Amino acid sequence: MHIPDGYISPQTAGGLWALVVPAWYAAGYKVRRTLDARQAPLIAIGAAFTFIIMMFNIPLPGGTTGHAVGGTIVAIVIGPWAAVIAVSVALAIQALFFGDGGILALGANCFNIGFILPVTGYLTYRLIARGAAEGSARRWIAAGVGGWTGLNLAALLTAVVFGLQGELYTAADGSALYSPYGLATAIPAMMVPHLAVAGVVEAVMTSLVYIFLQRTNPALLQNYKTARAGGESRFELRPLIIGLALLLVCTPIGLLATGTAWGEWGADEVADEVGYVPEGMDRYAGAWTGLLPDYGFPAGEEGESLGEGAAETAGVVSVDAARKSAPAYLVSGVVGLALASVAALLSARFLFRGRQEGNRG
Amino acid sequence: MADGGMLPAWMTERPGGFEPGGPDRAVRQSALARTLLGLGRLARDTIYSEKVAARPGLMQGVDPRVKVAGVLVLLLLASLLRHWYLVLGLYLVSVAMAAAASIPAWFFMKRVWMFIPLFAAVIALPSIFNVVRDGDPLWVIWDFGGEVRLGPWSLGTSLAITQQGVRGAVMLVLRVAASVSLGVLLALTTRWNELLRALRVFHVPRLFVLILSMTYRYIFLLLAMATEMFTARASRMVGPASPREDRRFLAAGMGALLGKSHALSEEVYAAMVSRGFDGEPVTASRFRTAAADWVWLASTATLALSLLAGDRIIG
Amino acid sequence: MADMAAKNADAPLFLVEDVHFSYEGAPALAGATLSVERGERVALLGANGSGKSTLLKMLDGLLFPDRGRIGFMGQELSEATLRLDSFSREFRRRVGFVFQNADAQLFSPTVRDEVAFGPLHLGLPDDEVERRVEDTIHILGLGHLKERAPYHLSGGEKKRVALASVLAINPDVLLFDEPTAGLDPKTSSFLVSLAGDLHEAGKTIITATQDLSIVGDIADRALVMGEDHRLAGEGPPAAVLADRELLLRANLIHDHPHRHGGVEHYHPHSHVEGHEHGH
């Protein structure tokens, strides 16, 4: 799921840097407030742990192997904010010290895998595990579902980032400048294997590690709770949830807006900044103004489906969408919006419960 | 000790001659063995890059801050150029820089091409066909002789490799290769503690640099622990374990590793504090930007600007 | 100010008063009281879990008592005082700690960096750092390992690098936690004789150990930590080692069955007799 350099345009990379830096600052601020200085090694350990277990080959049915990210289990043990820093650090070390994974794309990778994955994974875990006894099955199930959800949301965002390249950045002759696939291809191509395989690996491993810790080292699973109780301020989930919900809602909207915003911005400023305008930008700047009222799916453009899951989510969209991808864009946006709404709904429910608990305590 | 003292009887039984028998199964390389290999490779790579970074060479001599800035400029360039031959040129520049840093060329190229650009090639492959991405046919593989429909989907009138598809795929692979090449060059020629200090100069927050520095250290402690754990398991294994068993073992390993490393973290932190660590990494070699550094940066910038200008002039 | 100085001159190097400490409910120290004077050589004896490592970490200002207090040259050693830059820098320059687990102590890319870490972080000038690194590496015979990564050294080499990393700070007080555990006899005896040289140079040496065979060589006074996490006895090494009842009580020696000519019997066994002295 790592995006290497070269797959995405510098503009996209820059945009994701702009998203991840505030997330880091928020995490740093939260960690400083909730964990004292002695907890710094804990985060480092979480990072080193993530780094190492990404190297563990997990046997999959059929004789192949995959690997887990471990973001959710790390978030459960050291807390979501600390996990944001830990996973980001692991990614940074891969990129900077080992030359694996992109340096310009590090912002994108840290946002998807370092921020979205552990935070949504942890929220899902908390949501399902709420009120369950420490040693109960509901807790490890919650951990597994958390792992699955976190990984797939991160994969979805990564797919959107990839897909935007095919949509927006093409040379004059129509050849791709970066990743060649549009959203309609990138999303199913990423999501089918992640929903069915990588997410399941993450879920199984997260659950198995959780069960192991329940049996052998339950104190470690309480570690974050203890640290929170010891810190001066109670860990506040509300701002996190509100921020995340906003973000999830805004991301697809932002993507929908990208066509216009970037297109227009591109014509004026990109030319000054970078010296050229990506052709895709110009195209969309025009396409979008007239899109929403009366754009339908032109007949006979539906491409091949990549699988059942894809058929449901994006099957109506043609695969060679690069040239007429406005509807694909819309569908992707709607799918994203729907997913985000579900996440927001869940978050709201969680928030409501949190408030109830707050009133009681 | 003829009767074995406190030992149970079975422990004092001695085996006869060494005569392995029975049907032998060929042992498939297990996930465990692959993990062990991977962990070993990481350790080996690290030792190697530490050696390279300590060698005298053009890249090693450059001030890390200047080097990071220069590599960033070139990376940006790698993603801005629009002509494949210019990207190829940039890649060759990075290979030349590696040679100037006394990195063996075969090693450097292998390290770069395995596996990210190769993977990019596989990823980009479908996009060269007209059924996936539209374009002017370069080579028609199969003329359907009319529009072929698959239910509601149209496959067009022929299967062809397109000009645009090939150009896009070549572009992607070259861009990725040039970028990875530059990244690996930076990683190989810069000692990690100097890189950390360079990051500090780029206003990466203190908390991050501190954690980054500690993580790097922990990775090797965990690496040793994991390797030990897996080696112990591998030595006790008779024949291949089922994937299910392997998964359970790996999960238990992860859990145990998490617990052990947590305990260790406190100790390492104590050892650092005891020797005066207060969160600010200090390195022995002070940064001294010499004239050579500026020459290096200036030539990098000139190269970047001229390539970019060329790219835009060509159109 | 003058008052303070006078007080400091008289105060013992370390003064531990009724210190209590527990890890998540498990007691490690329960009312430990002792003092150490400047230039002394002290051995801290105790079985696993008796709290001697915890006490050593407290003397290095790495852990702080739940109850009771620890004084260093007349000033309190607490989280608050160590948070002060000037105090902590001065304290860290004076007190060095050689950890039992050398792996925890070695985290730099090369031996040279590892040895330079302390002096650099304590703010010594570059040329002084360089000189100290060279000298320390030389006296510990690590010259050929200078550019090697610490995590790929043998156990004995790691221990020597750990020692070098502390000696480069040139501390006045050296705290050793189980210095000979897991070492080959050669490294072990090297360590003991080096500790002797350091003592002769006027340094205070405090060693926590359960290796009774080295006590006579590394200490002029032995303190015994009991199973109850407080001081069980103290005295000159010879007297403490001769006090079988005390050592048995502290679980430092044990009875175990031996067979002589087919007759099984029990007699107390300690590592004093079990080991040859390595020098």
GROMACS .gro file of N, CA and C in nm, chain A residues 4-7 10 24-25 28 37-38 40-45 47-49 51-53 55-59 63 65 77 85 89 93 96-100 103-104 166 170 173-181 205 208-209 212-213 217 220 223 274 276 300 302-304 315 319-320 323, chain B residues 31 34-35 38-39 42 46 75-76 79-80 82 111 116 120 123-124 126-127 132-134 152-154 164 167-168 171-172 175-176 179 184 187 192 195 199 205 207-208 211-212 214-216 218-219 222-223 230 243 246-248 250-252 254-256 258-259 261-262 265-266 269 312:
model
  414
    4PRO      N    1   0.529   0.458  -0.380
    4PRO     CA    2   0.667   0.499  -0.405
    4PRO      C    3   0.669   0.631  -0.481
    5ASP      N    4   0.783   0.698  -0.480
    5ASP     CA    5   0.796   0.821  -0.558
    5ASP      C    6   0.785   0.787  -0.705
    6GLY      N    7   0.726   0.879  -0.781
    6GLY     CA    8   0.713   0.858  -0.924
    6GLY      C    9   0.572   0.823  -0.965
    7TYR      N   10   0.493   0.770  -0.869
    7TYR     CA   11   0.356   0.732  -0.900
    7TYR      C   12   0.261   0.851  -0.894
   10PRO      N   13   0.385   1.588  -0.804
   10PRO     CA   14   0.432   1.667  -0.690
   10PRO      C   15   0.319   1.747  -0.626
   24TRP      N   16   0.013   1.550   1.242
   24TRP     CA   17   0.131   1.523   1.326
   24TRP      C   18   0.138   1.619   1.444
   25TYR      N   19   0.115   1.746   1.414
   25TYR     CA   20   0.124   1.843   1.523
   25TYR      C   21   0.019   1.814   1.629
   28GLY      N   22   0.139   1.516   1.821
   28GLY     CA   23   0.250   1.553   1.908
   28GLY      C   24   0.201   1.627   2.031
   37ALA      N   25   0.733   1.253   2.939
   37ALA     CA   26   0.851   1.237   2.854
   37ALA      C   27   0.903   1.094   2.855
   38ARG      N   28   0.881   1.025   2.966
   38ARG     CA   29   0.934   0.889   2.976
   38ARG      C   30   0.861   0.794   2.881
   40ALA      N   31   0.826   0.849   2.572
   40ALA     CA   32   0.884   0.859   2.437
   40ALA      C   33   0.939   0.725   2.387
   41PRO      N   34   1.009   0.650   2.473
   41PRO     CA   35   1.057   0.520   2.423
   41PRO      C   36   0.943   0.428   2.382
   42LEU      N   37   0.829   0.445   2.445
   42LEU     CA   38   0.714   0.361   2.412
   42LEU      C   39   0.674   0.381   2.266
   43ILE      N   40   0.674   0.506   2.223
   43ILE     CA   41   0.637   0.536   2.085
   43ILE      C   42   0.743   0.480   1.992
   44ALA      N   43   0.868   0.499   2.031
   44ALA     CA   44   0.977   0.449   1.949
   44ALA      C   45   0.967   0.298   1.934
   45ILE      N   46   0.933   0.233   2.044
   45ILE     CA   47   0.916   0.087   2.042
   45ILE      C   48   0.801   0.051   1.949
   47ALA      N   49   0.705   0.208   1.696
   47ALA     CA   50   0.753   0.229   1.559
   47ALA      C   51   0.844   0.115   1.516
   48ALA      N   52   0.937   0.078   1.602
   48ALA     CA   53   1.030  -0.030   1.568
   48ALA      C   54   0.953  -0.159   1.550
   49PHE      N   55   0.854  -0.179   1.636
   49PHE     CA   56   0.771  -0.298   1.628
   49PHE      C   57   0.698  -0.303   1.494
   51PHE      N   58   0.780  -0.155   1.222
   51PHE     CA   59   0.881  -0.176   1.118
   51PHE      C   60   0.913  -0.324   1.104
   52ILE      N   61   0.939  -0.389   1.216
   52ILE     CA   62   0.980  -0.529   1.213
   52ILE      C   63   0.866  -0.620   1.168
   53ILE      N   64   0.744  -0.595   1.221
   53ILE     CA   65   0.640  -0.690   1.183
   53ILE      C   66   0.593  -0.671   1.040
   55MET      N   67   0.789  -0.688   0.824
   55MET     CA   68   0.879  -0.781   0.756
   55MET      C   69   0.840  -0.926   0.780
   56PHE      N   70   0.742  -0.949   0.866
   56PHE     CA   71   0.699  -1.087   0.894
   56PHE      C   72   0.615  -1.137   0.777
   57ASN      N   73   0.656  -1.246   0.719
   57ASN     CA   74   0.577  -1.305   0.612
   57ASN      C   75   0.468  -1.392   0.671
   58ILE      N   76   0.344  -1.356   0.644
   58ILE     CA   77   0.233  -1.434   0.697
   58ILE      C   78   0.187  -1.530   0.589
   59PRO      N   79   0.184  -1.659   0.619
   59PRO     CA   80   0.142  -1.754   0.516
   59PRO      C   81  -0.007  -1.737   0.483
   63GLY      N   82  -0.035  -2.088  -0.062
   63GLY     CA   83   0.110  -2.092  -0.065
   63GLY      C   84   0.181  -1.959  -0.078
   65THR      N   85   0.251  -1.549   0.053
   65THR     CA   86   0.259  -1.482   0.182
   65THR      C   87   0.224  -1.335   0.166
   77VAL      N   88  -0.229  -0.065   2.206
   77VAL     CA   89  -0.132  -0.074   2.315
   77VAL      C   90  -0.080   0.063   2.357
   85ILE      N   91   0.223   0.878   1.544
   85ILE     CA   92   0.365   0.912   1.535
   85ILE      C   93   0.448   0.786   1.509
   89VAL      N   94   0.680   0.727   1.190
   89VAL     CA   95   0.825   0.715   1.207
   89VAL      C   96   0.876   0.590   1.137
   93ILE      N   97   1.149   0.598   0.841
   93ILE     CA   98   1.276   0.526   0.846
   93ILE      C   99   1.292   0.439   0.722
   96LEU      N  100   1.374   0.702   0.443
   96LEU     CA  101   1.497   0.780   0.453
   96LEU      C  102   1.621   0.695   0.474
   97PHE      N  103   1.611   0.594   0.559
   97PHE     CA  104   1.731   0.521   0.595
   97PHE      C  105   1.752   0.396   0.510
   98PHE      N  106   1.644   0.346   0.453
   98PHE     CA  107   1.660   0.225   0.373
   98PHE      C  108   1.626   0.247   0.226
   99GLY      N  109   1.579   0.368   0.195
   99GLY     CA  110   1.549   0.397   0.055
   99GLY      C  111   1.429   0.321   0.002
  100ASP      N  112   1.342   0.269   0.092
  100ASP     CA  113   1.221   0.199   0.049
  100ASP      C  114   1.101   0.290   0.072
  103ILE      N  115   1.009   0.944  -0.079
  103ILE     CA  116   1.042   1.055   0.010
  103ILE      C  117   0.944   1.169  -0.015
  104LEU      N  118   0.920   1.204  -0.143
  104LEU     CA  119   0.818   1.305  -0.172
  104LEU      C  120   0.680   1.251  -0.134
  166GLY      N  121  -0.435   0.929  -1.276
  166GLY     CA  122  -0.482   0.893  -1.409
  166GLY      C  123  -0.586   0.991  -1.460
  170THR      N  124  -0.220   1.398  -1.759
  170THR     CA  125  -0.183   1.332  -1.884
  170THR      C  126  -0.108   1.431  -1.972
  173ASP      N  127  -0.038   1.418  -2.565
  173ASP     CA  128  -0.084   1.311  -2.653
  173ASP      C  129  -0.177   1.213  -2.580
  174GLY      N  130  -0.206   1.240  -2.454
  174GLY     CA  131  -0.297   1.153  -2.381
  174GLY      C  132  -0.228   1.045  -2.302
  175SER      N  133  -0.094   1.039  -2.310
  175SER     CA  134  -0.025   0.937  -2.231
  175SER      C  135  -0.015   0.985  -2.085
  176ALA      N  136  -0.012   0.885  -1.996
  176ALA     CA  137  -0.013   0.918  -1.853
  176ALA      C  138   0.122   0.974  -1.811
  177LEU      N  139   0.118   1.074  -1.724
  177LEU     CA  140   0.243   1.129  -1.671
  177LEU      C  141   0.284   1.056  -1.544
  178TYR      N  142   0.186   1.009  -1.469
  178TYR     CA  143   0.217   0.937  -1.345
  178TYR      C  144   0.145   0.803  -1.348
  179SER      N  145   0.085   0.764  -1.234
  179SER     CA  146   0.012   0.637  -1.233
  179SER      C  147  -0.096   0.643  -1.341
  180PRO      N  148  -0.102   0.541  -1.430
  180PRO     CA  149  -0.185   0.556  -1.552
  180PRO      C  150  -0.335   0.531  -1.534
  181TYR      N  151  -0.379   0.482  -1.419
  181TYR     CA  152  -0.519   0.442  -1.408
  181TYR      C  153  -0.605   0.549  -1.342
  205MET      N  154  -0.424  -1.133   1.205
  205MET     CA  155  -0.304  -1.112   1.286
  205MET      C  156  -0.333  -1.024   1.407
  208LEU      N  157  -0.513  -1.240   1.657
  208LEU     CA  158  -0.426  -1.341   1.717
  208LEU      C  159  -0.330  -1.277   1.817
  209VAL      N  160  -0.272  -1.164   1.781
  209VAL     CA  161  -0.182  -1.096   1.874
  209VAL      C  162  -0.260  -1.052   1.998
  212PHE      N  163  -0.319  -1.345   2.217
  212PHE     CA  164  -0.192  -1.381   2.283
  212PHE      C  165  -0.166  -1.290   2.403
  213LEU      N  166  -0.189  -1.161   2.381
  213LEU     CA  167  -0.164  -1.066   2.489
  213LEU      C  168  -0.267  -1.081   2.602
  217ASN      N  169  -0.003  -1.136   2.864
  217ASN     CA  170   0.046  -1.005   2.908
  217ASN      C  171  -0.067  -0.903   2.911
  220LEU      N  172  -0.021  -0.522   2.927
  220LEU     CA  173   0.018  -0.444   2.810
  220LEU      C  174  -0.105  -0.386   2.740
  223ASN      N  175  -0.205  -0.088   2.915
  223ASN     CA  176  -0.100   0.013   2.922
  223ASN      C  177  -0.150   0.152   2.887
  274VAL      N  178   0.516   2.601  -1.147
  274VAL     CA  179   0.583   2.485  -1.199
  274VAL      C  180   0.623   2.502  -1.344
  276TYR      N  181   0.419   2.475  -1.604
  276TYR     CA  182   0.330   2.414  -1.702
  276TYR      C  183   0.199   2.378  -1.632
  300GLY      N  184  -2.292   0.221  -2.356
  300GLY     CA  185  -2.188   0.134  -2.409
  300GLY      C  186  -2.048   0.164  -2.359
  302GLU      N  187  -1.952   0.094  -2.035
  302GLU     CA  188  -1.920   0.017  -1.916
  302GLU      C  189  -1.810  -0.082  -1.945
  303GLY      N  190  -1.709  -0.081  -1.870
  303GLY     CA  191  -1.595  -0.169  -1.894
  303GLY      C  192  -1.608  -0.299  -1.817
  304GLU      N  193  -1.501  -0.377  -1.822
  304GLU     CA  194  -1.506  -0.505  -1.754
  304GLU      C  195  -1.492  -0.484  -1.604
  315GLY      N  196  -1.898  -0.100  -1.075
  315GLY     CA  197  -1.915  -0.182  -1.194
  315GLY      C  198  -1.978  -0.109  -1.311
  319VAL      N  199  -1.383   0.099  -1.760
  319VAL     CA  200  -1.246   0.087  -1.715
  319VAL      C  201  -1.158   0.189  -1.786
  320ASP      N  202  -1.189   0.210  -1.912
  320ASP     CA  203  -1.106   0.308  -1.984
  320ASP      C  204  -1.164   0.448  -1.963
  323ARG      N  205  -1.065   0.893  -2.056
  323ARG     CA  206  -1.106   0.995  -2.153
  323ARG      C  207  -1.245   1.052  -2.124
  392ALA      N  208   0.704  -1.972   0.530
  392ALA     CA  209   0.692  -1.830   0.555
  392ALA      C  210   0.793  -1.787   0.661
  395ARG      N  211   1.130  -1.752   0.511
  395ARG     CA  212   1.136  -1.630   0.431
  395ARG      C  213   1.151  -1.508   0.520
  396THR      N  214   1.077  -1.510   0.633
  396THR     CA  215   1.088  -1.399   0.727
  396THR      C  216   1.230  -1.390   0.780
  399GLY      N  217   1.451  -1.243   0.529
  399GLY     CA  218   1.428  -1.099   0.519
  399GLY      C  219   1.495  -1.023   0.632
  400LEU      N  220   1.482  -1.076   0.752
  400LEU     CA  221   1.542  -1.010   0.868
  400LEU      C  222   1.694  -1.008   0.854
  403LEU      N  223   1.802  -0.746   0.605
  403LEU     CA  224   1.797  -0.610   0.659
  403LEU      C  225   1.926  -0.580   0.736
  407THR      N  226   2.213  -0.310   0.627
  407THR     CA  227   2.247  -0.199   0.715
  407THR      C  228   2.397  -0.192   0.737
  436LEU      N  229   1.464   1.491  -0.666
  436LEU     CA  230   1.342   1.410  -0.659
  436LEU      C  231   1.224   1.485  -0.721
  437LEU      N  232   1.219   1.614  -0.687
  437LEU     CA  233   1.113   1.698  -0.741
  437LEU      C  234   1.125   1.702  -0.894
  440SER      N  235   0.994   1.405  -1.068
  440SER     CA  236   0.849   1.395  -1.085
  440SER      C  237   0.791   1.508  -1.170
  441LEU      N  238   0.875   1.604  -1.209
  441LEU     CA  239   0.825   1.713  -1.293
  441LEU      C  240   0.854   1.694  -1.442
  443ARG      N  241   0.875   1.570  -1.820
  443ARG     CA  242   0.768   1.507  -1.898
  443ARG      C  243   0.819   1.426  -2.015
  472ARG      N  244   2.007  -0.311  -0.627
  472ARG     CA  245   1.937  -0.262  -0.508
  472ARG      C  246   1.819  -0.173  -0.549
  477ILE      N  247   1.110  -0.226  -0.652
  477ILE     CA  248   1.006  -0.124  -0.673
  477ILE      C  249   0.983  -0.090  -0.820
  481ALA      N  250   0.660  -0.164  -1.055
  481ALA     CA  251   0.591  -0.058  -1.130
  481ALA      C  252   0.566  -0.103  -1.273
  484ILE      N  253   0.274  -0.329  -1.272
  484ILE     CA  254   0.153  -0.248  -1.249
  484ILE      C  255   0.112  -0.178  -1.379
  485ALA      N  256   0.212  -0.124  -1.450
  485ALA     CA  257   0.182  -0.042  -1.567
  485ALA      C  258   0.146  -0.126  -1.689
  487PRO      N  259  -0.083  -0.353  -1.782
  487PRO     CA  260  -0.217  -0.353  -1.844
  487PRO      C  261  -0.249  -0.222  -1.915
  488SER      N  262  -0.189  -0.112  -1.868
  488SER     CA  263  -0.228   0.017  -1.924
  488SER      C  264  -0.178   0.039  -2.066
  493VAL      N  265  -0.780  -0.118  -2.179
  493VAL     CA  266  -0.770  -0.060  -2.046
  493VAL      C  267  -0.760   0.092  -2.054
  494ARG      N  268  -0.674   0.138  -2.144
  494ARG     CA  269  -0.653   0.281  -2.155
  494ARG      C  270  -0.651   0.315  -2.304
  495ASP      N  271  -0.735   0.407  -2.342
  495ASP     CA  272  -0.751   0.439  -2.483
  495ASP      C  273  -0.626   0.505  -2.541
  513PRO      N  274  -2.296  -0.605  -2.104
  513PRO     CA  275  -2.312  -0.461  -2.125
  513PRO      C  276  -2.180  -0.390  -2.161
  514TRP      N  277  -2.068  -0.465  -2.153
  514TRP     CA  278  -1.940  -0.397  -2.174
  514TRP      C  279  -1.888  -0.411  -2.316
  515SER      N  280  -1.834  -0.301  -2.364
  515SER     CA  281  -1.775  -0.306  -2.497
  515SER      C  282  -1.624  -0.322  -2.484
  525GLN      N  283   0.033   0.574  -2.657
  525GLN     CA  284   0.024   0.648  -2.530
  525GLN      C  285   0.047   0.557  -2.411
  528ARG      N  286   0.415   0.479  -2.379
  528ARG     CA  287   0.487   0.597  -2.333
  528ARG      C  288   0.461   0.621  -2.183
  529GLY      N  289   0.335   0.606  -2.145
  529GLY     CA  290   0.300   0.626  -2.004
  529GLY      C  291   0.368   0.524  -1.914
  532MET      N  292   0.735   0.590  -1.889
  532MET     CA  293   0.749   0.709  -1.804
  532MET      C  294   0.741   0.671  -1.657
  533LEU      N  295   0.639   0.593  -1.624
  533LEU     CA  296   0.618   0.557  -1.483
  533LEU      C  297   0.739   0.479  -1.430
  536ARG      N  298   1.045   0.705  -1.400
  536ARG     CA  299   1.028   0.799  -1.289
  536ARG      C  300   1.052   0.730  -1.156
  537VAL      N  301   0.988   0.612  -1.143
  537VAL     CA  302   1.002   0.538  -1.018
  537VAL      C  303   1.149   0.499  -0.998
  540SER      N  304   1.359   0.799  -0.900
  540SER     CA  305   1.330   0.841  -0.763
  540SER      C  306   1.390   0.744  -0.662
  545VAL      N  307   1.784   0.578  -0.256
  545VAL     CA  308   1.882   0.480  -0.211
  545VAL      C  309   2.019   0.546  -0.199
  548ALA      N  310   2.026   0.728   0.123
  548ALA     CA  311   2.031   0.636   0.236
  548ALA      C  312   2.168   0.571   0.249
  553TRP      N  313   2.319   0.766   0.960
  553TRP     CA  314   2.184   0.798   1.004
  553TRP      C  315   2.179   0.908   1.109
  556LEU      N  316   2.192   1.229   0.926
  556LEU     CA  317   2.065   1.252   0.859
  556LEU      C  318   1.964   1.308   0.959
  560LEU      N  319   1.765   1.664   0.950
  560LEU     CA  320   1.620   1.679   0.960
  560LEU      C  321   1.585   1.790   1.058
  566PRO      N  322   0.994   1.849   1.391
  566PRO     CA  323   0.982   1.869   1.534
  566PRO      C  324   1.073   1.778   1.616
  568LEU      N  325   1.032   1.622   1.894
  568LEU     CA  326   0.977   1.494   1.939
  568LEU      C  327   0.996   1.386   1.832
  569PHE      N  328   0.978   1.427   1.705
  569PHE     CA  329   0.991   1.331   1.596
  569PHE      C  330   1.135   1.285   1.579
  572ILE      N  331   1.226   1.048   1.858
  572ILE     CA  332   1.165   0.916   1.842
  572ILE      C  333   1.226   0.843   1.723
  573LEU      N  334   1.253   0.918   1.616
  573LEU     CA  335   1.317   0.859   1.499
  573LEU      C  336   1.451   0.796   1.538
  575MET      N  337   1.553   0.695   1.831
  575MET     CA  338   1.539   0.578   1.917
  575MET      C  339   1.483   0.459   1.840
  576THR      N  340   1.392   0.486   1.750
  576THR     CA  341   1.333   0.377   1.672
  576THR      C  342   1.439   0.302   1.595
  577TYR      N  343   1.527   0.380   1.532
  577TYR     CA  344   1.632   0.319   1.452
  577TYR      C  345   1.712   0.220   1.538
  579TYR      N  346   1.612   0.072   1.821
  579TYR     CA  347   1.529  -0.040   1.863
  579TYR      C  348   1.511  -0.143   1.753
  580ILE      N  349   1.504  -0.095   1.630
  580ILE     CA  350   1.481  -0.189   1.520
  580ILE      C  351   1.581  -0.303   1.526
  583LEU      N  352   1.511  -0.539   1.823
  583LEU     CA  353   1.396  -0.624   1.792
  583LEU      C  354   1.431  -0.724   1.682
  584LEU      N  355   1.511  -0.678   1.589
  584LEU     CA  356   1.554  -0.764   1.480
  584LEU      C  357   1.625  -0.887   1.537
  591PHE      N  358   1.276  -1.694   1.577
  591PHE     CA  359   1.245  -1.775   1.460
  591PHE      C  360   1.347  -1.885   1.440
  604PRO      N  361   0.040  -2.380   0.739
  604PRO     CA  362   0.029  -2.234   0.740
  604PRO      C  363  -0.045  -2.184   0.865
  607ASP      N  364   0.192  -2.184   1.145
  607ASP     CA  365   0.286  -2.074   1.124
  607ASP      C  366   0.223  -1.941   1.162
  608ARG      N  367   0.096  -1.922   1.123
  608ARG     CA  368   0.030  -1.795   1.155
  608ARG      C  369   0.020  -1.777   1.305
  609ARG      N  370  -0.017  -1.887   1.373
  609ARG     CA  371  -0.029  -1.879   1.519
  609ARG      C  372   0.105  -1.847   1.582
  611LEU      N  373   0.357  -1.697   1.441
  611LEU     CA  374   0.397  -1.560   1.409
  611LEU      C  375   0.322  -1.460   1.497
  612ALA      N  376   0.194  -1.487   1.521
  612ALA     CA  377   0.116  -1.396   1.606
  612ALA      C  378   0.170  -1.399   1.748
  613ALA      N  379   0.198  -1.520   1.798
  613ALA     CA  380   0.256  -1.531   1.932
  613ALA      C  381   0.389  -1.459   1.936
  615MET      N  382   0.480  -1.203   1.751
  615MET     CA  383   0.456  -1.058   1.753
  615MET      C  384   0.417  -1.012   1.894
  616GLY      N  385   0.329  -1.088   1.957
  616GLY     CA  386   0.284  -1.052   2.092
  616GLY      C  387   0.400  -1.052   2.189
  617ALA      N  388   0.481  -1.159   2.182
  617ALA     CA  389   0.595  -1.169   2.273
  617ALA      C  390   0.693  -1.056   2.247
  619LEU      N  391   0.626  -0.763   2.130
  619LEU     CA  392   0.570  -0.638   2.179
  619LEU      C  393   0.596  -0.626   2.329
  620GLY      N  394   0.575  -0.735   2.402
  620GLY     CA  395   0.597  -0.733   2.546
  620GLY      C  396   0.743  -0.711   2.581
  622SER      N  397   0.988  -0.589   2.398
  622SER     CA  398   1.044  -0.461   2.357
  622SER      C  399   0.994  -0.350   2.448
  623HIS      N  400   0.873  -0.366   2.497
  623HIS     CA  401   0.821  -0.266   2.590
  623HIS      C  402   0.909  -0.261   2.715
  626SER      N  403   1.247  -0.106   2.635
  626SER     CA  404   1.245   0.037   2.603
  626SER      C  405   1.282   0.120   2.725
  627GLU      N  406   1.232   0.082   2.840
  627GLU     CA  407   1.261   0.157   2.961
  627GLU      C  408   1.411   0.153   2.990
  630TYR      N  409   1.616   0.365   2.742
  630TYR     CA  410   1.596   0.506   2.775
  630TYR      C  411   1.681   0.544   2.895
  673ARG      N  412   1.073   2.178  -2.080
  673ARG     CA  413   0.966   2.271  -2.120
  673ARG      C  414   0.986   2.323  -2.262
   0.00000   0.00000   0.00000
